[in-house]
Coordinates of C-alpha atoms in Angstrom, one line a residue:
Chain H
M1 CA 63.3 175.4 168.6
A2 CA 59.7 174.4 168.5
M3 CA 59.1 176.7 165.5
Q4 CA 62.1 175.1 163.7
L5 CA 60.7 171.6 164.3
A6 CA 57.3 172.7 163.2
K7 CA 58.9 173.7 159.9
L8 CA 60.5 170.3 159.7
A9 CA 57.3 168.5 160.2
P10 CA 56.0 168.9 156.7
L11 CA 59.0 166.9 155.5
V12 CA 57.8 163.8 157.2
G13 CA 55.4 162.5 154.6
A14 CA 56.8 164.3 151.6
L15 CA 60.4 163.3 151.9
F16 CA 60.8 160.2 154.0
I17 CA 57.9 158.0 153.1
P18 CA 59.0 156.8 149.7
L19 CA 56.7 156.6 146.7
G20 CA 55.4 153.2 146.1
S21 CA 58.2 151.4 144.3
V22 CA 56.5 148.3 143.2
H23 CA 54.1 148.1 140.3
A24 CA 52.6 145.4 138.2
A25 CA 53.9 144.9 134.7
S26 CA 52.4 146.9 131.9
C27 CA 51.6 143.5 130.4
C28 CA 49.7 142.5 133.5
G29 CA 48.3 145.8 134.7
G30 CA 50.3 148.4 136.5
G31 CA 49.4 152.0 136.9
S32 CA 48.9 151.7 140.6
A33 CA 49.2 154.9 142.6
S34 CA 50.9 155.4 145.9
S35 CA 49.4 157.0 148.9
L36 CA 50.1 160.6 150.1
I37 CA 50.9 161.5 153.6
M38 CA 50.4 165.1 154.7
A39 CA 52.2 166.7 157.6
K40 CA 50.5 167.4 160.9
S41 CA 50.2 171.2 160.3
S42 CA 48.9 170.9 156.8
Q43 CA 45.3 171.2 155.7
R44 CA 45.5 170.4 152.0
M45 CA 48.2 169.2 149.6
V46 CA 48.4 168.5 145.9
A47 CA 51.0 166.2 144.3
A48 CA 52.1 165.3 140.9
S49 CA 54.7 162.8 139.8
L50 CA 55.9 161.2 136.6
D51 CA 57.1 157.5 136.7
I52 CA 59.3 156.2 134.0
E53 CA 59.4 152.4 134.4
H54 CA 61.7 150.3 132.2
Y55 CA 61.3 146.6 132.0
D56 CA 64.4 144.4 131.8
G57 CA 63.8 140.7 132.2
L58 CA 61.8 138.8 134.8
W59 CA 62.0 136.3 137.6
R60 CA 60.7 132.8 137.0
D61 CA 58.6 131.2 139.7
D62 CA 61.7 129.6 141.2
G63 CA 63.4 133.0 141.4
H64 CA 65.7 132.5 138.4
W65 CA 66.2 135.7 136.4
V66 CA 65.9 135.6 132.6
P67 CA 66.1 138.4 130.1
D68 CA 63.3 139.7 128.0
P69 CA 62.9 138.4 124.4
T70 CA 65.6 139.6 122.0
G71 CA 64.8 143.0 120.5
S72 CA 62.3 144.0 123.1
D73 CA 62.0 147.5 124.7
L74 CA 59.2 147.7 127.3
N75 CA 58.3 150.8 129.1
Q76 CA 55.4 152.3 131.1
Y77 CA 55.1 156.0 131.8
R78 CA 52.7 157.1 134.6
L79 CA 51.5 160.6 135.5
N80 CA 50.2 160.4 139.0
L81 CA 48.0 163.2 140.4
G82 CA 47.1 163.3 144.1
Y83 CA 45.2 165.4 146.5
A84 CA 45.2 165.2 150.3
Q85 CA 42.8 166.8 152.7
R86 CA 42.8 167.1 156.5
L87 CA 39.5 165.9 157.9
A88 CA 40.3 166.4 161.6
D89 CA 43.2 166.9 163.9
R90 CA 44.3 163.3 163.6
W91 CA 42.6 162.3 160.4
Q92 CA 43.5 162.9 156.8
A93 CA 42.3 161.5 153.4
S94 CA 43.9 161.4 150.0
L95 CA 43.0 160.5 146.5
N96 CA 45.5 159.3 143.8
L97 CA 44.9 158.8 140.1
P98 CA 47.5 157.6 137.7
Y99 CA 47.4 157.9 133.9
A100 CA 49.5 155.3 132.2
V101 CA 51.1 155.1 128.8
N102 CA 52.4 151.7 127.7
A103 CA 55.1 151.8 125.1
N104 CA 56.2 148.3 124.2
H105 CA 58.3 147.1 121.4
Y106 CA 59.1 143.5 120.7
G107 CA 61.0 142.1 117.8
G108 CA 57.8 141.4 116.0
V109 CA 55.3 143.9 117.4
S110 CA 55.1 147.4 118.7
S111 CA 52.3 148.9 120.8
D112 CA 51.6 152.4 122.3
T113 CA 48.5 152.5 124.4
Q114 CA 47.3 154.7 127.2
G115 CA 44.6 155.2 129.8
F116 CA 43.8 155.8 133.4
G117 CA 45.4 153.4 135.9
D118 CA 43.8 152.1 139.1
A119 CA 42.9 155.0 141.4
S120 CA 43.2 154.8 145.2
L121 CA 41.4 156.4 148.1
N122 CA 43.2 156.5 151.5
V123 CA 42.3 157.5 155.0
L124 CA 45.1 158.0 157.5
Y125 CA 44.9 158.2 161.3
E126 CA 47.7 159.8 163.2
T127 CA 48.3 158.3 166.6
F128 CA 50.0 161.5 167.9
D129 CA 49.0 165.1 168.6
D130 CA 52.4 166.8 168.6
I131 CA 55.2 166.6 166.0
T132 CA 57.8 163.9 166.9
C133 CA 60.8 165.4 165.1
V134 CA 63.6 166.3 167.6
Y135 CA 67.1 167.7 167.4
Q136 CA 68.4 165.8 170.5
V137 CA 67.3 162.9 172.5
N138 CA 67.2 163.9 176.1
T139 CA 64.4 161.8 177.5
I140 CA 62.5 158.6 176.6
E141 CA 59.7 160.8 175.3
D142 CA 62.0 162.2 172.7
L143 CA 62.2 158.8 171.1
K144 CA 58.5 158.6 170.5
P145 CA 57.9 158.0 166.7
A146 CA 55.2 159.2 164.5
V147 CA 52.8 156.3 163.9
Y148 CA 50.2 156.3 161.1
L149 CA 47.4 153.8 160.7
G150 CA 45.9 153.7 157.2
L151 CA 43.0 152.3 155.4
G152 CA 43.0 152.3 151.6
L153 CA 40.7 151.3 148.8
T154 CA 42.0 150.7 145.3
L155 CA 39.4 151.2 142.6
P156 CA 39.6 149.3 139.3
T157 CA 39.5 152.5 137.2
G158 CA 42.2 151.2 134.9
I159 CA 41.9 149.2 131.7
S160 CA 42.0 145.5 132.7
P161 CA 42.0 142.2 130.9
Y162 CA 38.3 141.9 131.6
D163 CA 37.4 145.1 129.7
D164 CA 36.7 145.3 126.0
V165 CA 40.4 145.3 125.0
S166 CA 42.0 143.5 122.1
D167 CA 45.1 142.3 124.0
N168 CA 47.3 142.7 127.0
F169 CA 49.2 145.7 125.6
D170 CA 46.2 147.9 126.4
I171 CA 46.1 147.1 130.1
T172 CA 46.7 149.8 132.7
G173 CA 44.9 148.3 135.7
R174 CA 44.2 144.9 137.3
G175 CA 40.4 145.1 137.4
F176 CA 39.9 144.3 141.1
Y177 CA 39.0 146.3 144.2
R178 CA 41.5 146.1 146.9
V179 CA 41.3 147.1 150.6
D180 CA 44.6 147.9 152.3
G181 CA 45.4 148.2 156.0
S182 CA 48.7 150.0 156.6
L183 CA 51.1 150.9 159.5
Q184 CA 53.8 153.5 159.0
V185 CA 56.3 154.4 161.7
E186 CA 58.7 157.3 161.3
K187 CA 61.2 159.0 163.5
T188 CA 63.4 162.0 162.9
V189 CA 66.3 163.0 165.1
F190 CA 67.5 165.8 162.9
P191 CA 69.3 165.4 160.6
W192 CA 68.7 161.7 160.6
N193 CA 65.5 159.8 159.8
A194 CA 64.2 156.3 159.7
A195 CA 60.9 154.9 158.5
F196 CA 59.1 151.6 158.5
G197 CA 56.0 150.7 156.6
Y198 CA 53.8 147.6 156.3
T199 CA 50.7 147.3 154.1
Y200 CA 48.4 144.3 153.9
G201 CA 46.0 144.3 151.0
R202 CA 43.1 142.0 150.2
Y203 CA 41.5 142.0 146.7
L204 CA 37.8 141.5 146.6
E205 CA 36.3 138.7 144.5
R206 CA 34.6 139.6 141.3
P207 CA 32.7 137.9 138.5
V208 CA 34.4 137.6 135.2
N209 CA 32.6 136.9 131.9
R210 CA 35.1 138.4 129.4
E211 CA 38.8 138.0 128.8
Y212 CA 40.6 140.4 126.4
G213 CA 37.3 141.3 124.7
R214 CA 36.0 137.8 124.2
Y215 CA 33.1 136.5 126.3
V216 CA 33.8 133.3 128.2
E217 CA 32.0 131.0 130.5
P218 CA 31.5 133.1 133.7
Y219 CA 33.5 132.5 136.8
H220 CA 34.6 134.2 140.0
K221 CA 38.2 135.3 140.6
R222 CA 40.0 136.9 143.5
L223 CA 43.7 137.9 143.4
G224 CA 45.9 136.8 146.3
D225 CA 46.5 138.9 149.4
R226 CA 49.3 141.5 149.0
R227 CA 52.0 142.4 151.5
T228 CA 54.4 145.3 151.2
T229 CA 57.2 146.0 153.7
M230 CA 59.4 149.1 153.4
L231 CA 62.3 150.3 155.4
S232 CA 64.1 153.6 154.8
F233 CA 66.9 155.7 156.2
G234 CA 67.6 159.3 155.4
R235 CA 69.7 162.4 156.2
S236 CA 68.9 166.0 155.7
F237 CA 71.2 168.9 154.8
H238 CA 70.7 172.6 154.9
G239 CA 70.8 174.3 151.5
A240 CA 70.9 177.8 150.3
N241 CA 68.2 180.2 151.6
F242 CA 67.3 177.8 154.4
S243 CA 66.1 175.2 152.0
T244 CA 66.6 171.6 152.8
W245 CA 68.1 168.7 150.9
T246 CA 67.3 165.1 151.9
A247 CA 68.8 161.9 150.7
T248 CA 66.9 158.7 151.5
L249 CA 67.8 155.0 150.9
A250 CA 64.9 152.6 151.0
Y251 CA 64.3 148.9 150.6
S252 CA 61.0 147.3 149.8
D253 CA 59.6 143.8 149.6
M254 CA 56.3 143.2 147.9
S255 CA 54.6 139.8 147.6
E256 CA 51.2 138.5 146.5
D257 CA 49.6 135.1 147.4
H258 CA 48.0 132.8 144.9
A259 CA 44.8 133.9 143.2
R260 CA 41.6 131.9 143.5
I261 CA 39.3 131.0 140.7
D262 CA 35.8 129.8 141.8
G263 CA 37.3 129.3 145.2
H264 CA 40.2 127.1 144.0
L265 CA 43.8 128.1 144.4
D266 CA 45.5 129.0 141.1
P267 CA 49.0 127.5 141.3
T268 CA 50.3 129.6 138.4
T269 CA 49.9 132.9 140.3
G270 CA 51.6 134.5 143.3
L271 CA 54.6 136.9 142.9
Q272 CA 57.3 138.7 144.7
K273 CA 59.5 141.7 144.0
R274 CA 62.3 143.2 146.1
S275 CA 63.9 146.5 145.3
Y276 CA 65.8 149.4 146.7
A277 CA 65.4 153.1 146.0
F278 CA 67.4 156.3 146.4
T279 CA 65.5 159.5 146.7
L280 CA 66.9 163.1 146.6
A281 CA 64.5 165.8 147.7
W282 CA 64.6 169.5 148.0
A283 CA 62.2 171.6 150.1
N284 CA 61.9 175.3 150.3
V285 CA 62.2 177.3 153.6
S286 CA 58.5 177.0 154.4
K287 CA 58.5 173.4 153.3
S288 CA 55.4 174.1 151.2
W289 CA 57.1 173.0 148.1
V290 CA 59.0 169.7 147.8
L291 CA 60.7 168.5 144.6
K292 CA 62.1 165.0 144.5
G293 CA 63.6 162.4 142.3
T294 CA 63.6 158.7 143.1
W295 CA 65.5 155.9 141.4
S296 CA 64.1 152.5 142.2
H297 CA 66.2 149.6 141.2
A298 CA 65.5 145.8 141.2
P299 CA 68.7 143.8 140.7
R300 CA 68.9 141.6 137.6
S301 CA 69.8 138.6 139.8
D302 CA 68.3 135.4 140.9
D303 CA 66.0 135.4 144.0
W304 CA 65.2 139.2 144.0
G305 CA 61.8 138.3 142.9
R306 CA 59.4 135.6 141.8
N307 CA 57.0 135.3 138.9
F308 CA 57.3 139.1 138.2
P309 CA 59.0 141.5 135.8
T310 CA 62.2 143.2 136.7
T311 CA 62.0 146.9 136.4
D312 CA 63.7 150.2 137.2
V313 CA 61.6 153.2 138.0
L314 CA 62.7 156.8 137.8
T315 CA 60.2 159.1 139.5
L316 CA 60.1 162.9 139.4
G317 CA 57.6 164.4 141.7
V318 CA 56.4 167.6 143.3
T319 CA 54.1 168.2 146.3
H320 CA 52.6 171.6 147.3
V321 CA 50.9 172.4 150.6
L322 CA 48.0 174.7 150.0
Chain U
M1 CA 39.9 173.2 147.4
S2 CA 37.2 172.3 150.0
S3 CA 36.2 168.9 151.2
K4 CA 33.1 169.3 148.9
W5 CA 35.4 169.5 145.9
F6 CA 37.3 166.5 147.2
S7 CA 34.1 164.5 147.3
L8 CA 33.1 165.7 143.8
V9 CA 36.4 164.5 142.4
C10 CA 35.9 161.1 144.0
L11 CA 32.4 160.9 142.6
A12 CA 33.6 162.0 139.2
L13 CA 36.2 159.2 139.2
L14 CA 33.5 156.6 140.0
L15 CA 31.0 157.8 137.5
G16 CA 33.2 159.6 134.9
G17 CA 33.5 158.8 131.3
C18 CA 36.7 156.8 131.5
D19 CA 35.0 153.6 130.2
V20 CA 35.7 152.1 133.6
Q21 CA 32.3 150.9 134.6
D22 CA 32.9 147.4 133.4
D23 CA 35.3 146.8 136.2
L24 CA 33.6 149.0 138.8
L25 CA 30.4 147.1 138.4
P26 CA 31.5 143.8 136.9
S27 CA 29.0 141.4 135.3
G28 CA 28.8 137.7 135.7
S29 CA 26.2 137.1 133.0
D30 CA 26.9 134.6 130.3
E31 CA 27.2 136.5 127.1
R32 CA 29.0 134.0 124.9
P33 CA 27.8 134.2 121.3
T34 CA 25.7 131.4 119.8
V35 CA 27.7 129.5 117.2
S36 CA 26.8 127.0 114.5
I37 CA 28.4 123.8 115.5
G38 CA 30.6 122.3 112.8
T39 CA 31.2 125.6 110.9
V40 CA 34.7 127.0 110.5
G41 CA 35.4 129.5 113.3
I42 CA 37.2 130.1 116.6
E43 CA 34.6 129.3 119.2
P44 CA 34.2 125.9 121.0
G45 CA 32.1 123.6 118.8
Q46 CA 33.5 125.1 115.6
I47 CA 36.1 123.7 113.3
A48 CA 39.6 125.3 113.3
A49 CA 40.8 126.6 110.0
D50 CA 44.0 125.0 108.8
F51 CA 47.3 126.9 109.2
T52 CA 51.0 126.5 108.6
L53 CA 53.8 128.2 110.6
S54 CA 57.5 127.6 111.1
D55 CA 58.6 126.0 114.3
S56 CA 61.7 127.4 116.2
L57 CA 64.0 125.2 114.1
G58 CA 62.6 126.4 110.8
N59 CA 60.5 123.3 110.1
P60 CA 56.9 123.8 108.8
F61 CA 54.1 122.9 111.2
T62 CA 50.7 122.4 109.6
L63 CA 47.6 121.9 111.8
S64 CA 46.0 119.3 109.4
D65 CA 49.1 117.2 109.6
Q66 CA 48.5 116.8 113.4
L67 CA 44.8 115.9 113.0
A68 CA 43.2 112.5 112.1
G69 CA 44.4 111.3 108.8
G70 CA 47.5 113.6 108.9
A71 CA 51.1 112.6 108.7
Q72 CA 51.7 113.1 112.4
A73 CA 48.2 112.5 113.7
A74 CA 47.6 113.2 117.4
D75 CA 44.5 112.8 119.6
A76 CA 44.5 116.5 120.5
V77 CA 46.5 119.7 119.8
V78 CA 46.9 122.3 122.5
L79 CA 48.0 125.8 121.4
Y80 CA 49.2 128.2 124.1
F81 CA 49.9 131.8 123.1
T82 CA 53.0 133.2 124.9
M83 CA 54.9 136.5 125.0
W84 CA 57.4 135.0 127.5
C85 CA 56.1 137.1 130.3
P86 CA 55.9 135.9 134.0
I87 CA 52.2 134.9 133.6
C88 CA 52.9 133.1 130.4
L89 CA 55.8 131.2 131.8
G90 CA 53.8 130.3 134.9
H91 CA 51.2 128.8 132.6
S92 CA 53.6 127.0 130.3
D93 CA 55.5 125.6 133.3
H94 CA 52.2 124.3 134.7
L95 CA 51.5 122.7 131.3
L96 CA 55.0 121.1 131.3
W97 CA 55.1 119.9 134.9
E98 CA 51.5 119.2 135.8
I99 CA 49.3 118.7 132.8
E100 CA 51.5 116.8 130.4
P101 CA 52.5 114.1 133.0
R102 CA 48.9 113.7 134.0
F103 CA 47.8 112.7 130.4
R104 CA 51.1 111.1 129.2
A105 CA 49.7 107.6 129.2
R106 CA 46.4 108.6 127.4
G107 CA 47.1 109.0 123.7
T108 CA 49.1 111.6 121.9
V109 CA 48.8 115.3 122.6
R110 CA 50.7 117.9 120.7
Y111 CA 51.6 120.7 123.0
V112 CA 52.4 123.9 121.1
L113 CA 53.7 127.3 122.3
V114 CA 52.8 130.1 119.9
D115 CA 55.3 132.9 120.1
Y116 CA 53.5 136.0 118.7
V117 CA 56.0 138.7 119.8
S118 CA 59.5 137.7 118.8
G119 CA 59.0 138.4 115.1
S120 CA 61.4 135.8 113.6
V121 CA 62.3 132.1 113.8
V122 CA 65.7 133.0 115.2
A123 CA 64.3 135.2 117.9
T124 CA 61.6 132.6 118.8
R125 CA 64.4 130.0 119.1
S126 CA 66.4 132.4 121.3
S127 CA 63.4 132.9 123.7
E128 CA 62.7 129.2 123.8
V129 CA 66.2 128.4 124.8
A130 CA 66.5 131.3 127.3
N131 CA 63.3 130.1 129.1
G132 CA 64.5 126.5 129.3
Y133 CA 62.1 124.9 126.8
S134 CA 64.6 123.7 124.3
G135 CA 64.2 119.9 124.0
S136 CA 61.0 119.9 126.0
I137 CA 57.7 118.4 125.0
F138 CA 56.7 121.7 123.4
T139 CA 56.8 122.5 119.8
T140 CA 57.4 126.3 119.6
L141 CA 55.9 128.1 116.6
A142 CA 57.2 131.5 115.4
D143 CA 54.0 133.5 114.6
S144 CA 56.2 136.2 113.1
H145 CA 53.4 138.2 111.6
Q146 CA 50.7 137.4 114.2
A147 CA 48.6 135.6 111.6
L148 CA 47.6 132.8 114.0
F149 CA 47.2 135.3 116.8
R150 CA 44.6 137.2 114.7
Q151 CA 43.1 134.0 113.3
F152 CA 42.1 132.8 116.8
D153 CA 41.4 136.4 118.2
A154 CA 44.0 135.4 120.8
A155 CA 45.7 137.2 123.6
M156 CA 48.4 136.5 126.1
G157 CA 47.6 133.2 127.8
T158 CA 45.0 132.1 125.3
T159 CA 44.8 128.3 125.3
I160 CA 43.1 126.4 122.5
V161 CA 42.3 122.7 122.5
I162 CA 41.6 121.1 119.1
A163 CA 40.3 117.6 118.8
A164 CA 41.6 115.1 116.2
D165 CA 38.6 115.9 114.0
G166 CA 39.5 119.6 114.0
T167 CA 36.8 120.7 116.5
I168 CA 37.7 123.4 118.9
W169 CA 37.0 122.3 122.5
M170 CA 38.4 125.3 124.3
N171 CA 39.5 128.9 123.5
E172 CA 40.1 131.0 126.5
D173 CA 42.7 132.0 129.1
Y174 CA 44.7 129.3 130.7
K175 CA 43.8 130.5 134.2
D176 CA 44.7 127.6 136.7
G177 CA 44.8 124.9 134.0
S178 CA 41.7 123.1 135.4
K179 CA 39.6 123.7 132.3
L180 CA 42.3 122.4 130.0
S181 CA 42.7 119.4 132.3
A182 CA 38.9 118.8 132.1
M183 CA 38.9 119.1 128.3
L184 CA 41.8 116.7 127.8
D185 CA 40.1 114.3 130.3
G186 CA 37.0 114.3 128.1
L187 CA 38.9 114.1 124.9
L188 CA 41.6 111.5 125.3
P189 CA 41.1 107.7 125.3

C-alpha cells in the first residue's frame, strides 16, 4: 500500500494544483507564468505548456460586461517552459519563463507581435515529511493535508509599456517586480482530491521615465497588491496499463488593488477576474510523465470581473520528472 | 540538470539578450527631448498641426474650428486615445465623472475620444454606444486610418491637452488624471 501511495504522490502537484488561470490582457501585459509544484519523491522536473487565450469582451469598473469592438479578434498564445529542482528534503525551487505571441485584429488594425513574458522564480517549503495521500481515513492522522508555503518573485522580463515600444500591441509583460507569498493545501483520499490555494503578491515601486517609447516627466509607480484564491476538487480513475486519468474542477478569484503614482492612489486602476477551469490529465504508471489539458472559462456575465478583459484559456501541458 | 545549471539559467534570464534590461534596471532620469517652443510638433510647448476627422455621426471635426477664432472655439481641447479596453474605459469614465464636473463652470472644454482601432465611422459609433458614451459630453472621432494616432505618436491612453492658441500643454498617458487636472486648472479662466 505504501508503495502505491508513493506512486500517487507525484500526481499532487502535477495534476491537482491547476495552472494559473488568470492573466493580464495582451493589451495590458500578460504572459505571466504559473508556479510548478514537484512531488515529494522527485528531484527534478521539467514542464512545458501552451496557452491559447481568447479575449471576448470585458468587465467595466462597475462589473457590467460589454463586448469587444465590432470586428475584433484578440488572442494571446503563450509557450511556458518550467524547471523545478529539489533543494532539500522540504525545499524545492522552480523557474518559469513564458514566451508570448499577441495576435490582435480590430476592424481597423491588425497586429502580430511576440516576445518573452514575465518570468518567475519560486521557492516552496513543504510542511510535511511523509506523503499525505491515503486510500482510507481510519485515524485523525489520515486527514492531515499536504501544506506548502511559497515565496515567489516575478521578474519584469517581458515587454512592458515602459520599454521602447511603439504601442500596446507589443506588450508581453507588466514591467514590475512582484513578490508573492503563497499557501497551498491539498488532500487526497484516493480517488478524491481537494486543494486550496491563496497567493498574496506585492508589486515593487519603480521609476518610470518613458511610456510607449516616448520620454515623459519621470514619476514613480507601484501596481496594487494582488490576491488570488483557488479552490479545486478532483477525481482519479485507473486507465490502461496502470495509467491514471484525473478530472479536476477549479474556481479562482483574482483581484488587484489600486495602483499608486508618486504615492497617490490611482482611482482608474484595480481589477478583478473570477473564472472556473476543468482539467483532464493523464499520468503513466510511474507518474513520471503527465499530460494535461485545461479549459479555463470566465462567464460573459455581469459581476464576474471588474475592470478586466474576459477571456477563455485552453492550456495543453506536459511535465516530466527527471 | 544540476543546481549549477539551474543557477546559470536564472542568471541568463537576468542578463540575457532579451532586451529586458530597461525594466530589470529601470531609469528615473529625465530624458525628454528639448523642443523649440512655438514650432509645429507633438511635444508640450509646440503647436499642434491641424487635422480633420469624422465624428461617430459622420460630421467633420476640425481642430482649428475648436481653437481661438474658429467656428466652435473652446478654451481647451482634450484628446484621449481609446481602444475601448478596460484601462481606456477606466480613464474615460474618470474624465466623464471626475474631471469634467470639476471644470464645468470654468470656460469651455472640448472632450474628444479618438477611436483608433474600429476602422470605420459605423464601428466607432457602435463602440461608443456599447460603452455608454452616446449622448455624453464626449465627441468621439473615428481615426479609421490611424492618421491622428501617428500624427501625435500616440498609444493607448495617450491624453493630449491643446490650448486655444493651439499650443500643446500635455501629451502623455492619462495615468490617474491628476496631471490633466493640473493642466486644465492652469489653462482655464
